[in-house]
PDB file of C-alpha atoms in Angstrom:
ATOM      1  CA  MET A  92       8.057 -33.917  28.372  1.00 39.00           C
ATOM      2  CA  THR A  93       9.771 -30.678  28.187  1.00 42.00           C
ATOM      3  CA  SER A  94      12.752 -31.650  30.132  1.00 43.00           C
ATOM      4  CA  ALA A  95      14.916 -32.356  27.464  1.00 46.00           C
ATOM      5  CA  LYS A  96      17.907 -30.032  26.889  1.00 47.00           C
ATOM      6  CA  CYS A  97      19.314 -28.669  23.753  1.00 46.00           C
ATOM      7  CA  HIS A  98      22.239 -26.680  22.360  1.00 48.00           C
ATOM      8  CA  GLY A  99      21.157 -22.961  23.017  1.00 48.00           C
ATOM      9  CA  CYS A 100      18.401 -23.519  25.361  1.00 47.00           C
ATOM     10  CA  HIS A 101      19.795 -21.869  28.382  1.00 46.00           C
ATOM     11  CA  GLU A 102      19.005 -18.969  30.609  1.00 45.00           C
ATOM     12  CA  SER A 103      20.656 -16.336  28.246  1.00 47.00           C
ATOM     13  CA  GLU A 104      20.141 -12.711  28.536  1.00 54.00           C
ATOM     14  CA  ILE A 105      19.495  -9.897  25.934  1.00 58.00           C
ATOM     15  CA  GLY A 106      21.545  -7.417  27.734  1.00 59.00           C
ATOM     16  CA  ASP A 107      20.343  -3.815  27.519  1.00 71.00           C
ATOM     17  CA  LEU A 108      17.696  -4.472  25.069  1.00 85.00           C
ATOM     18  CA  PRO A 109      14.436  -3.197  26.706  1.00 92.00           C
ATOM     19  CA  PHE A 110      11.340  -3.769  24.689  1.00 95.00           C
ATOM     20  CA  SER A 111       7.458  -4.082  24.905  1.00 96.00           C
ATOM     21  CA  MET A 112       4.412  -5.167  22.834  1.00 97.00           C
ATOM     22  CA  ALA A 113       1.780  -3.564  20.747  1.00 97.00           C
ATOM     23  CA  PHE A 114      -1.365  -5.338  19.912  1.00 97.00           C
ATOM     24  CA  GLN A 115      -3.266  -5.224  16.614  1.00 97.00           C
ATOM     25  CA  PRO A 116      -6.724  -6.559  16.185  1.00 96.00           C
ATOM     26  CA  ILE A 117      -7.834  -9.374  14.171  1.00 96.00           C
ATOM     27  CA  LEU A 118     -11.441  -9.089  13.209  1.00 95.00           C
ATOM     28  CA  ASN A 119     -14.228 -11.436  12.263  1.00 94.00           C
ATOM     29  CA  ILE A 120     -16.322  -9.487   9.856  1.00 93.00           C
ATOM     30  CA  GLU A 121     -18.995 -11.882   9.629  1.00 91.00           C
ATOM     31  CA  THR A 122     -19.648 -11.412  13.524  1.00 90.00           C
ATOM     32  CA  GLY A 123     -18.265  -7.876  13.925  1.00 89.00           C
ATOM     33  CA  SER A 124     -16.407  -9.392  16.916  1.00 90.00           C
ATOM     34  CA  ILE A 125     -12.514  -9.390  17.428  1.00 93.00           C
ATOM     35  CA  PHE A 126     -11.089 -12.800  16.749  1.00 95.00           C
ATOM     36  CA  GLY A 127      -7.671 -12.214  18.427  1.00 96.00           C
ATOM     37  CA  HIS A 128      -4.588  -9.624  18.664  1.00 97.00           C
ATOM     38  CA  GLU A 129      -1.278 -10.064  17.046  1.00 97.00           C
ATOM     39  CA  ALA A 130       1.532  -9.086  19.541  1.00 97.00           C
ATOM     40  CA  LEU A 131       4.173  -7.025  17.881  1.00 97.00           C
ATOM     41  CA  VAL A 132       7.510  -5.959  19.306  1.00 96.00           C
ATOM     42  CA  ARG A 133       8.068  -2.099  20.060  1.00 97.00           C
ATOM     43  CA  GLY A 134      10.733  -0.204  21.969  1.00 96.00           C
ATOM     44  CA  PRO A 135      10.113   0.193  25.808  1.00 94.00           C
ATOM     45  CA  ASN A 136       8.273   3.802  24.894  1.00 95.00           C
ATOM     46  CA  GLY A 137       6.500   2.622  22.122  1.00 95.00           C
ATOM     47  CA  GLU A 138       9.227   3.082  19.477  1.00 95.00           C
ATOM     48  CA  GLY A 139       8.889   1.197  16.239  1.00 95.00           C
ATOM     49  CA  ALA A 140       9.977  -2.537  15.964  1.00 94.00           C
ATOM     50  CA  GLY A 141      13.071  -1.435  13.886  1.00 93.00           C
ATOM     51  CA  THR A 142      14.771   0.167  16.774  1.00 93.00           C
ATOM     52  CA  VAL A 143      14.561  -3.310  18.578  1.00 94.00           C
ATOM     53  CA  LEU A 144      15.107  -5.601  15.678  1.00 91.00           C
ATOM     54  CA  SER A 145      18.225  -3.978  14.412  1.00 92.00           C
ATOM     55  CA  LYS A 146      20.026  -5.015  17.717  1.00 92.00           C
ATOM     56  CA  VAL A 147      18.901  -8.741  17.492  1.00 90.00           C
ATOM     57  CA  ASP A 148      21.754 -10.851  16.199  1.00 87.00           C
ATOM     58  CA  GLU A 149      23.066 -14.575  16.524  1.00 84.00           C
ATOM     59  CA  SER A 150      24.212 -13.772  20.068  1.00 85.00           C
ATOM     60  CA  ASN A 151      20.832 -12.842  21.448  1.00 88.00           C
ATOM     61  CA  ARG A 152      18.374 -14.372  19.112  1.00 87.00           C
ATOM     62  CA  TYR A 153      17.330 -17.332  21.013  1.00 88.00           C
ATOM     63  CA  ALA A 154      16.913 -15.295  24.345  1.00 89.00           C
ATOM     64  CA  PHE A 155      14.996 -12.189  22.440  1.00 91.00           C
ATOM     65  CA  ASP A 156      12.741 -14.829  21.044  1.00 90.00           C
ATOM     66  CA  GLN A 157      11.971 -16.394  24.319  1.00 91.00           C
ATOM     67  CA  GLN A 158      11.459 -13.271  25.933  1.00 93.00           C
ATOM     68  CA  CYS A 159       9.080 -11.887  23.192  1.00 94.00           C
ATOM     69  CA  ARG A 160       6.829 -14.774  24.038  1.00 94.00           C
ATOM     70  CA  VAL A 161       6.682 -13.973  27.691  1.00 95.00           C
ATOM     71  CA  LYS A 162       6.184 -10.505  27.403  1.00 96.00           C
ATOM     72  CA  ALA A 163       3.161 -11.027  24.877  1.00 97.00           C
ATOM     73  CA  ILE A 164       1.502 -13.599  27.222  1.00 96.00           C
ATOM     74  CA  GLU A 165       2.006 -11.522  30.264  1.00 96.00           C
ATOM     75  CA  LEU A 166       0.640  -8.369  28.759  1.00 97.00           C
ATOM     76  CA  ALA A 167      -2.152 -10.086  27.282  1.00 96.00           C
ATOM     77  CA  SER A 168      -3.044 -11.814  30.549  1.00 95.00           C
ATOM     78  CA  LYS A 169      -3.504  -8.433  32.108  1.00 95.00           C
ATOM     79  CA  LEU A 170      -5.483  -6.954  29.087  1.00 95.00           C
ATOM     80  CA  TYR A 171      -7.646  -9.809  27.977  1.00 94.00           C
ATOM     81  CA  ASP A 172     -11.113 -10.442  29.444  1.00 88.00           C
ATOM     82  CA  PRO A 173     -10.387 -13.714  31.043  1.00 83.00           C
ATOM     83  CA  SER A 174     -13.994 -14.921  30.154  1.00 84.00           C
ATOM     84  CA  SER A 175     -13.499 -14.335  26.363  1.00 86.00           C
ATOM     85  CA  SER A 176     -12.042 -16.690  23.856  1.00 91.00           C
ATOM     86  CA  THR A 177      -9.861 -14.186  22.219  1.00 95.00           C
ATOM     87  CA  LYS A 178      -6.738 -15.503  20.593  1.00 97.00           C
ATOM     88  CA  LEU A 179      -3.155 -14.102  20.953  1.00 97.00           C
ATOM     89  CA  SER A 180      -1.052 -14.362  18.021  1.00 97.00           C
ATOM     90  CA  ILE A 181       2.873 -14.479  18.742  1.00 96.00           C
ATOM     91  CA  ASN A 182       5.535 -14.231  16.073  1.00 92.00           C
ATOM     92  CA  PHE A 183       8.431 -16.433  16.473  1.00 88.00           C
ATOM     93  CA  MET A 184      11.842 -17.097  14.949  1.00 82.00           C
ATOM     94  CA  PRO A 185      12.231 -20.687  13.704  1.00 79.00           C
ATOM     95  CA  ASN A 186      15.911 -20.070  13.526  1.00 73.00           C
ATOM     96  CA  ALA A 187      15.850 -19.459  17.231  1.00 75.00           C
ATOM     97  CA  VAL A 188      14.368 -22.748  18.095  1.00 80.00           C
ATOM     98  CA  TYR A 189      16.864 -25.414  18.548  1.00 74.00           C
ATOM     99  CA  GLU A 190      14.697 -28.564  19.860  1.00 81.00           C
ATOM    100  CA  PRO A 191      11.201 -27.500  19.884  1.00 81.00           C
ATOM    101  CA  ARG A 192      10.077 -29.409  23.186  1.00 83.00           C
ATOM    102  CA  ALA A 193      12.909 -27.971  25.113  1.00 79.00           C
ATOM    103  CA  CYS A 194      12.678 -24.276  23.716  1.00 81.00           C
ATOM    104  CA  ILE A 195       9.054 -24.322  24.422  1.00 88.00           C
ATOM    105  CA  ARG A 196       9.487 -24.459  28.283  1.00 90.00           C
ATOM    106  CA  VAL A 197       9.590 -20.827  29.226  1.00 90.00           C
ATOM    107  CA  THR A 198       6.505 -20.120  26.950  1.00 92.00           C
ATOM    108  CA  LEU A 199       4.513 -23.111  28.890  1.00 93.00           C
ATOM    109  CA  ALA A 200       5.869 -21.879  32.145  1.00 94.00           C
ATOM    110  CA  ALA A 201       4.713 -17.986  31.263  1.00 94.00           C
ATOM    111  CA  ALA A 202       1.184 -19.526  30.245  1.00 94.00           C
ATOM    112  CA  MET A 203       0.896 -21.572  33.472  1.00 94.00           C
ATOM    113  CA  LYS A 204       1.983 -18.536  35.731  1.00 95.00           C
ATOM    114  CA  THR A 205      -0.680 -16.198  33.888  1.00 95.00           C
ATOM    115  CA  GLY A 206      -3.291 -18.875  33.551  1.00 93.00           C
ATOM    116  CA  PHE A 207      -3.401 -17.957  29.796  1.00 94.00           C
ATOM    117  CA  PRO A 208      -5.035 -21.143  28.059  1.00 92.00           C
ATOM    118  CA  LEU A 209      -2.528 -22.756  25.585  1.00 92.00           C
ATOM    119  CA  ASN A 210      -5.323 -23.255  23.028  1.00 91.00           C
ATOM    120  CA  ARG A 211      -5.868 -19.419  22.662  1.00 95.00           C
ATOM    121  CA  ILE A 212      -2.221 -19.102  21.508  1.00 96.00           C
ATOM    122  CA  ILE A 213      -1.247 -18.783  17.887  1.00 96.00           C
ATOM    123  CA  PHE A 214       2.197 -19.146  16.782  1.00 94.00           C
ATOM    124  CA  GLU A 215       2.930 -17.631  13.313  1.00 92.00           C
ATOM    125  CA  PHE A 216       6.105 -17.398  11.676  1.00 86.00           C
ATOM    126  CA  THR A 217       7.191 -15.399   8.388  1.00 76.00           C
ATOM    127  CA  GLU A 218       9.591 -16.508   5.855  1.00 63.00           C
ATOM    128  CA  ASN A 219      11.752 -13.408   5.989  1.00 62.00           C
ATOM    129  CA  GLU A 220      14.867 -15.712   5.684  1.00 61.00           C
ATOM    130  CA  LYS A 221      15.801 -18.734   4.359  1.00 66.00           C
ATOM    131  CA  LEU A 222      14.714 -21.622   6.636  1.00 68.00           C
ATOM    132  CA  ASP A 223      15.441 -25.385   6.958  1.00 76.00           C
ATOM    133  CA  THR A 224      11.992 -26.697   5.905  1.00 81.00           C
ATOM    134  CA  ALA A 225      12.593 -30.105   7.792  1.00 85.00           C
ATOM    135  CA  HIS A 226      13.384 -28.104  11.003  1.00 85.00           C
ATOM    136  CA  LEU A 227      10.241 -25.775  10.494  1.00 85.00           C
ATOM    137  CA  LEU A 228       7.921 -28.613   9.870  1.00 87.00           C
ATOM    138  CA  ASN A 229       9.070 -30.228  13.067  1.00 89.00           C
ATOM    139  CA  ILE A 230       8.658 -27.078  14.937  1.00 89.00           C
ATOM    140  CA  LEU A 231       4.817 -26.591  13.709  1.00 89.00           C
ATOM    141  CA  ARG A 232       3.977 -30.284  14.194  1.00 91.00           C
ATOM    142  CA  ILE A 233       5.129 -30.459  17.805  1.00 91.00           C
ATOM    143  CA  TYR A 234       3.419 -26.961  18.604  1.00 92.00           C
ATOM    144  CA  ARG A 235       0.022 -28.395  17.230  1.00 92.00           C
ATOM    145  CA  GLU A 236       0.802 -31.450  19.465  1.00 91.00           C
ATOM    146  CA  MET A 237       1.030 -29.340  22.537  1.00 91.00           C
ATOM    147  CA  GLY A 238      -2.259 -27.585  21.751  1.00 91.00           C
ATOM    148  CA  PHE A 239      -1.047 -24.476  20.076  1.00 94.00           C
ATOM    149  CA  GLN A 240      -2.446 -23.132  16.726  1.00 94.00           C
ATOM    150  CA  THR A 241      -0.255 -22.299  14.023  1.00 94.00           C
ATOM    151  CA  ALA A 242      -0.203 -19.660  11.195  1.00 94.00           C
ATOM    152  CA  ILE A 243       1.922 -18.897   8.194  1.00 90.00           C
ATOM    153  CA  ASP A 244       2.189 -14.934   7.979  1.00 90.00           C
ATOM    154  CA  ASP A 245       2.939 -12.892   4.717  1.00 85.00           C
ATOM    155  CA  PHE A 246       1.750 -15.800   2.431  1.00 86.00           C
ATOM    156  CA  GLY A 247       2.611 -15.154  -1.129  1.00 72.00           C
ATOM    157  CA  ALA A 248       5.786 -13.075  -0.275  1.00 67.00           C
ATOM    158  CA  GLY A 249       8.229 -15.869   1.150  1.00 60.00           C
ATOM    159  CA  TYR A 250      10.429 -18.450   0.020  1.00 57.00           C
ATOM    160  CA  SER A 251       8.220 -21.481  -0.345  1.00 63.00           C
ATOM    161  CA  GLY A 252       4.734 -21.056   1.056  1.00 73.00           C
ATOM    162  CA  LEU A 253       3.312 -23.571  -1.444  1.00 82.00           C
ATOM    163  CA  GLY A 254       5.859 -26.112  -0.858  1.00 80.00           C
ATOM    164  CA  LEU A 255       5.280 -25.874   2.935  1.00 82.00           C
ATOM    165  CA  LEU A 256       1.407 -26.382   2.393  1.00 88.00           C
ATOM    166  CA  ALA A 257       2.221 -29.578   0.648  1.00 88.00           C
ATOM    167  CA  HIS A 258       3.770 -31.033   3.854  1.00 87.00           C
ATOM    168  CA  PHE A 259       1.926 -29.283   6.721  1.00 88.00           C
ATOM    169  CA  GLN A 260      -1.234 -27.496   6.840  1.00 92.00           C
ATOM    170  CA  PRO A 261      -1.269 -24.731   9.422  1.00 93.00           C
ATOM    171  CA  ASP A 262      -4.603 -23.817  11.244  1.00 95.00           C
ATOM    172  CA  ILE A 263      -4.252 -20.247   9.637  1.00 96.00           C
ATOM    173  CA  VAL A 264      -2.673 -18.704   6.487  1.00 95.00           C
ATOM    174  CA  LYS A 265      -2.173 -14.886   6.469  1.00 95.00           C
ATOM    175  CA  LEU A 266      -2.316 -13.637   3.002  1.00 94.00           C
ATOM    176  CA  ASP A 267       0.225 -10.982   2.425  1.00 91.00           C
ATOM    177  CA  MET A 268      -0.776  -7.333   2.123  1.00 93.00           C
ATOM    178  CA  GLN A 269       0.547  -6.792  -1.297  1.00 92.00           C
ATOM    179  CA  LEU A 270      -1.970  -9.327  -2.694  1.00 94.00           C
ATOM    180  CA  ILE A 271      -4.788  -7.228  -0.634  1.00 96.00           C
ATOM    181  CA  ARG A 272      -3.724  -3.717  -1.713  1.00 96.00           C
ATOM    182  CA  ASP A 273      -6.173  -2.278  -4.280  1.00 96.00           C
ATOM    183  CA  ILE A 274      -7.910  -5.641  -4.740  1.00 97.00           C
ATOM    184  CA  ASP A 275     -11.314  -3.876  -5.321  1.00 96.00           C
ATOM    185  CA  LYS A 276      -9.518  -2.236  -8.284  1.00 96.00           C
ATOM    186  CA  ASP A 277      -7.138  -4.683  -9.650  1.00 96.00           C
ATOM    187  CA  LEU A 278      -8.537  -7.781 -11.398  1.00 96.00           C
ATOM    188  CA  THR A 279      -5.371  -9.664 -11.498  1.00 96.00           C
ATOM    189  CA  ARG A 280      -5.017  -9.404  -7.530  1.00 95.00           C
ATOM    190  CA  ARG A 281      -8.720 -10.318  -7.241  1.00 96.00           C
ATOM    191  CA  LYS A 282      -8.134 -13.647  -9.358  1.00 96.00           C
ATOM    192  CA  ILE A 283      -5.007 -14.559  -7.398  1.00 94.00           C
ATOM    193  CA  VAL A 284      -6.483 -14.142  -3.975  1.00 96.00           C
ATOM    194  CA  LYS A 285      -9.848 -15.969  -5.343  1.00 97.00           C
ATOM    195  CA  SER A 286      -7.854 -18.784  -6.409  1.00 96.00           C
ATOM    196  CA  THR A 287      -5.883 -18.860  -2.975  1.00 95.00           C
ATOM    197  CA  LEU A 288      -8.892 -18.762  -1.047  1.00 97.00           C
ATOM    198  CA  GLY A 289     -10.258 -21.888  -2.751  1.00 97.00           C
ATOM    199  CA  MET A 290      -7.090 -23.829  -2.331  1.00 95.00           C
ATOM    200  CA  LEU A 291      -7.263 -23.001   1.307  1.00 96.00           C
ATOM    201  CA  ALA A 292     -10.522 -24.004   1.710  1.00 97.00           C
ATOM    202  CA  ASP A 293      -9.835 -27.419   0.145  1.00 97.00           C
ATOM    203  CA  LEU A 294      -6.839 -27.887   2.508  1.00 96.00           C
ATOM    204  CA  ASP A 295      -9.397 -26.746   5.522  1.00 96.00           C
ATOM    205  CA  ILE A 296      -7.334 -23.729   6.318  1.00 96.00           C
ATOM    206  CA  VAL A 297      -8.622 -20.505   7.631  1.00 97.00           C
ATOM    207  CA  PRO A 298      -7.482 -17.533   5.489  1.00 97.00           C
ATOM    208  CA  LEU A 299      -6.531 -14.322   7.118  1.00 98.00           C
ATOM    209  CA  CYS A 300      -6.260 -10.943   4.996  1.00 97.00           C
ATOM    210  CA  GLU A 301      -3.683  -8.534   6.498  1.00 95.00           C
ATOM    211  CA  GLY A 302      -3.176  -4.866   5.667  1.00 95.00           C
ATOM    212  CA  VAL A 303      -6.699  -3.783   4.899  1.00 96.00           C
ATOM    213  CA  GLU A 304      -6.826  -0.215   4.599  1.00 95.00           C
ATOM    214  CA  THR A 305      -9.835   0.922   2.820  1.00 95.00           C
ATOM    215  CA  ALA A 306     -13.614   0.148   2.505  1.00 93.00           C
ATOM    216  CA  GLY A 307     -13.139  -0.941  -0.983  1.00 95.00           C
ATOM    217  CA  GLU A 308     -10.797  -3.516  -0.225  1.00 96.00           C
ATOM    218  CA  LEU A 309     -12.749  -4.822   2.740  1.00 95.00           C
ATOM    219  CA  ALA A 310     -15.802  -4.935   0.608  1.00 95.00           C
ATOM    220  CA  ALA A 311     -13.963  -6.827  -1.916  1.00 96.00           C
ATOM    221  CA  LEU A 312     -12.781  -9.317   0.492  1.00 97.00           C
ATOM    222  CA  ARG A 313     -16.280  -9.683   2.076  1.00 95.00           C
ATOM    223  CA  ASP A 314     -17.620 -10.614  -1.443  1.00 96.00           C
ATOM    224  CA  LEU A 315     -14.956 -13.316  -1.927  1.00 97.00           C
ATOM    225  CA  GLY A 316     -16.105 -14.793   1.371  1.00 96.00           C
ATOM    226  CA  VAL A 317     -13.086 -13.847   3.623  1.00 97.00           C
ATOM    227  CA  THR A 318     -13.946 -13.710   7.502  1.00 96.00           C
ATOM    228  CA  LEU A 319     -10.935 -12.830   9.225  1.00 97.00           C
ATOM    229  CA  VAL A 320      -9.197  -9.405   8.363  1.00 97.00           C
ATOM    230  CA  GLN A 321      -6.576  -7.328   9.873  1.00 96.00           C
ATOM    231  CA  GLY A 322      -5.536  -3.733   8.965  1.00 95.00           C
ATOM    232  CA  TYR A 323      -5.269  -0.015   9.646  1.00 94.00           C
ATOM    233  CA  ILE A 324      -9.001   0.374   8.607  1.00 92.00           C
ATOM    234  CA  PHE A 325      -9.867  -1.155  12.229  1.00 92.00           C
ATOM    235  CA  SER A 326      -6.953  -0.121  14.101  1.00 93.00           C
ATOM    236  CA  LYS A 327      -3.394   0.342  14.108  1.00 94.00           C
ATOM    237  CA  PRO A 328      -1.106  -1.516  16.473  1.00 96.00           C
ATOM    238  CA  LEU A 329      -1.863  -0.176  19.930  1.00 96.00           C
ATOM    239  CA  PHE A 330       0.994   0.119  22.454  1.00 97.00           C
ATOM    240  CA  GLU A 331       0.385  -2.130  25.557  1.00 97.00           C
ATOM    241  CA  ALA A 332      -3.330  -1.596  24.900  1.00 96.00           C
ATOM    242  CA  LEU A 333      -6.056  -3.489  22.959  1.00 94.00           C
ATOM    243  CA  ALA A 334      -8.519  -2.041  20.420  1.00 90.00           C
ATOM    244  CA  SER A 335     -12.282  -2.033  21.289  1.00 81.00           C
ATOM    245  CA  SER A 336     -14.745  -3.826  18.735  1.00 72.00           C
ATOM    246  CA  PRO A 337     -15.159  -1.695  15.419  1.00 66.00           C
ATOM    247  CA  THR A 338     -17.894   0.562  15.213  1.00 56.00           C
ATOM    248  CA  GLU A 339     -21.046   0.204  13.050  1.00 57.00           C
ATOM    249  CA  GLU A 340     -19.890   2.773  10.552  1.00 58.00           C
ATOM    250  CA  ILE A 341     -16.775   0.900   9.769  1.00 60.00           C
ATOM    251  CA  LEU A 342     -18.476  -2.720   9.283  1.00 61.00           C
ATOM    252  CA  LYS A 343     -21.461  -1.493   7.333  1.00 61.00           C
ATOM    253  CA  ASP A 344     -19.704  -2.201   4.049  1.00 54.00           C
ATOM    254  CA  ALA A 345     -18.435  -5.598   5.369  1.00 52.00           C
ATOM    255  CA  VAL A 346     -20.913  -7.373   7.172  1.00 49.00           C
ATOM    256  CA  ALA A 347     -23.556  -8.627   5.069  1.00 45.00           C
TER     257      ALA A 347
END
């Protein structure tokens, strides 16, 4: 049931903070198809995320987090092919979630109104601020129970990624772009990523490498057995639009 109420879960407003979303594709380099798109906040005319996030604080964080979810689902429902199984990855702010079952009501209502399937939604979070681990784990477990997929973003750059994995195994772990940068030229990075991929495989977690920018990086990740990738080599985030499937030229060094 999602009728419970919690502190902070009310119909608050974010005032004069208009925003929209851009979408960046996540590619399956094994099949050459688009696995999903990550929704990224932008200003109402496509301005960078910083123009919006700089105005988010304790007074409007909850409302902003809620409205970001709704905006992402509403736009995706208009842009996605309804017959496809393409995923939608939505970033959320753990510190803006007071009680997971109550705070998810607006998201569920948006999905129901638009007909967007819950099993195509991935909730991902970034450890860009110190978190209450017990609270975060509770959110992730409840979201999984409700049928959502979960992901850790920027793995390798946060506060306690390995510690979290000891308590909860998300569906996807996104390796931070700093581990991917120049991986084709940097033996140390390659060894770290190879070891991390082995650990994730043992835990039955799907790795996703983000920030891929060059054909060399893409080829190195392919050689390491990576399937899901995201980065400028395929497409920058597109404002209120979806990228098409990558061309054969881009994939020639990635698809075996």
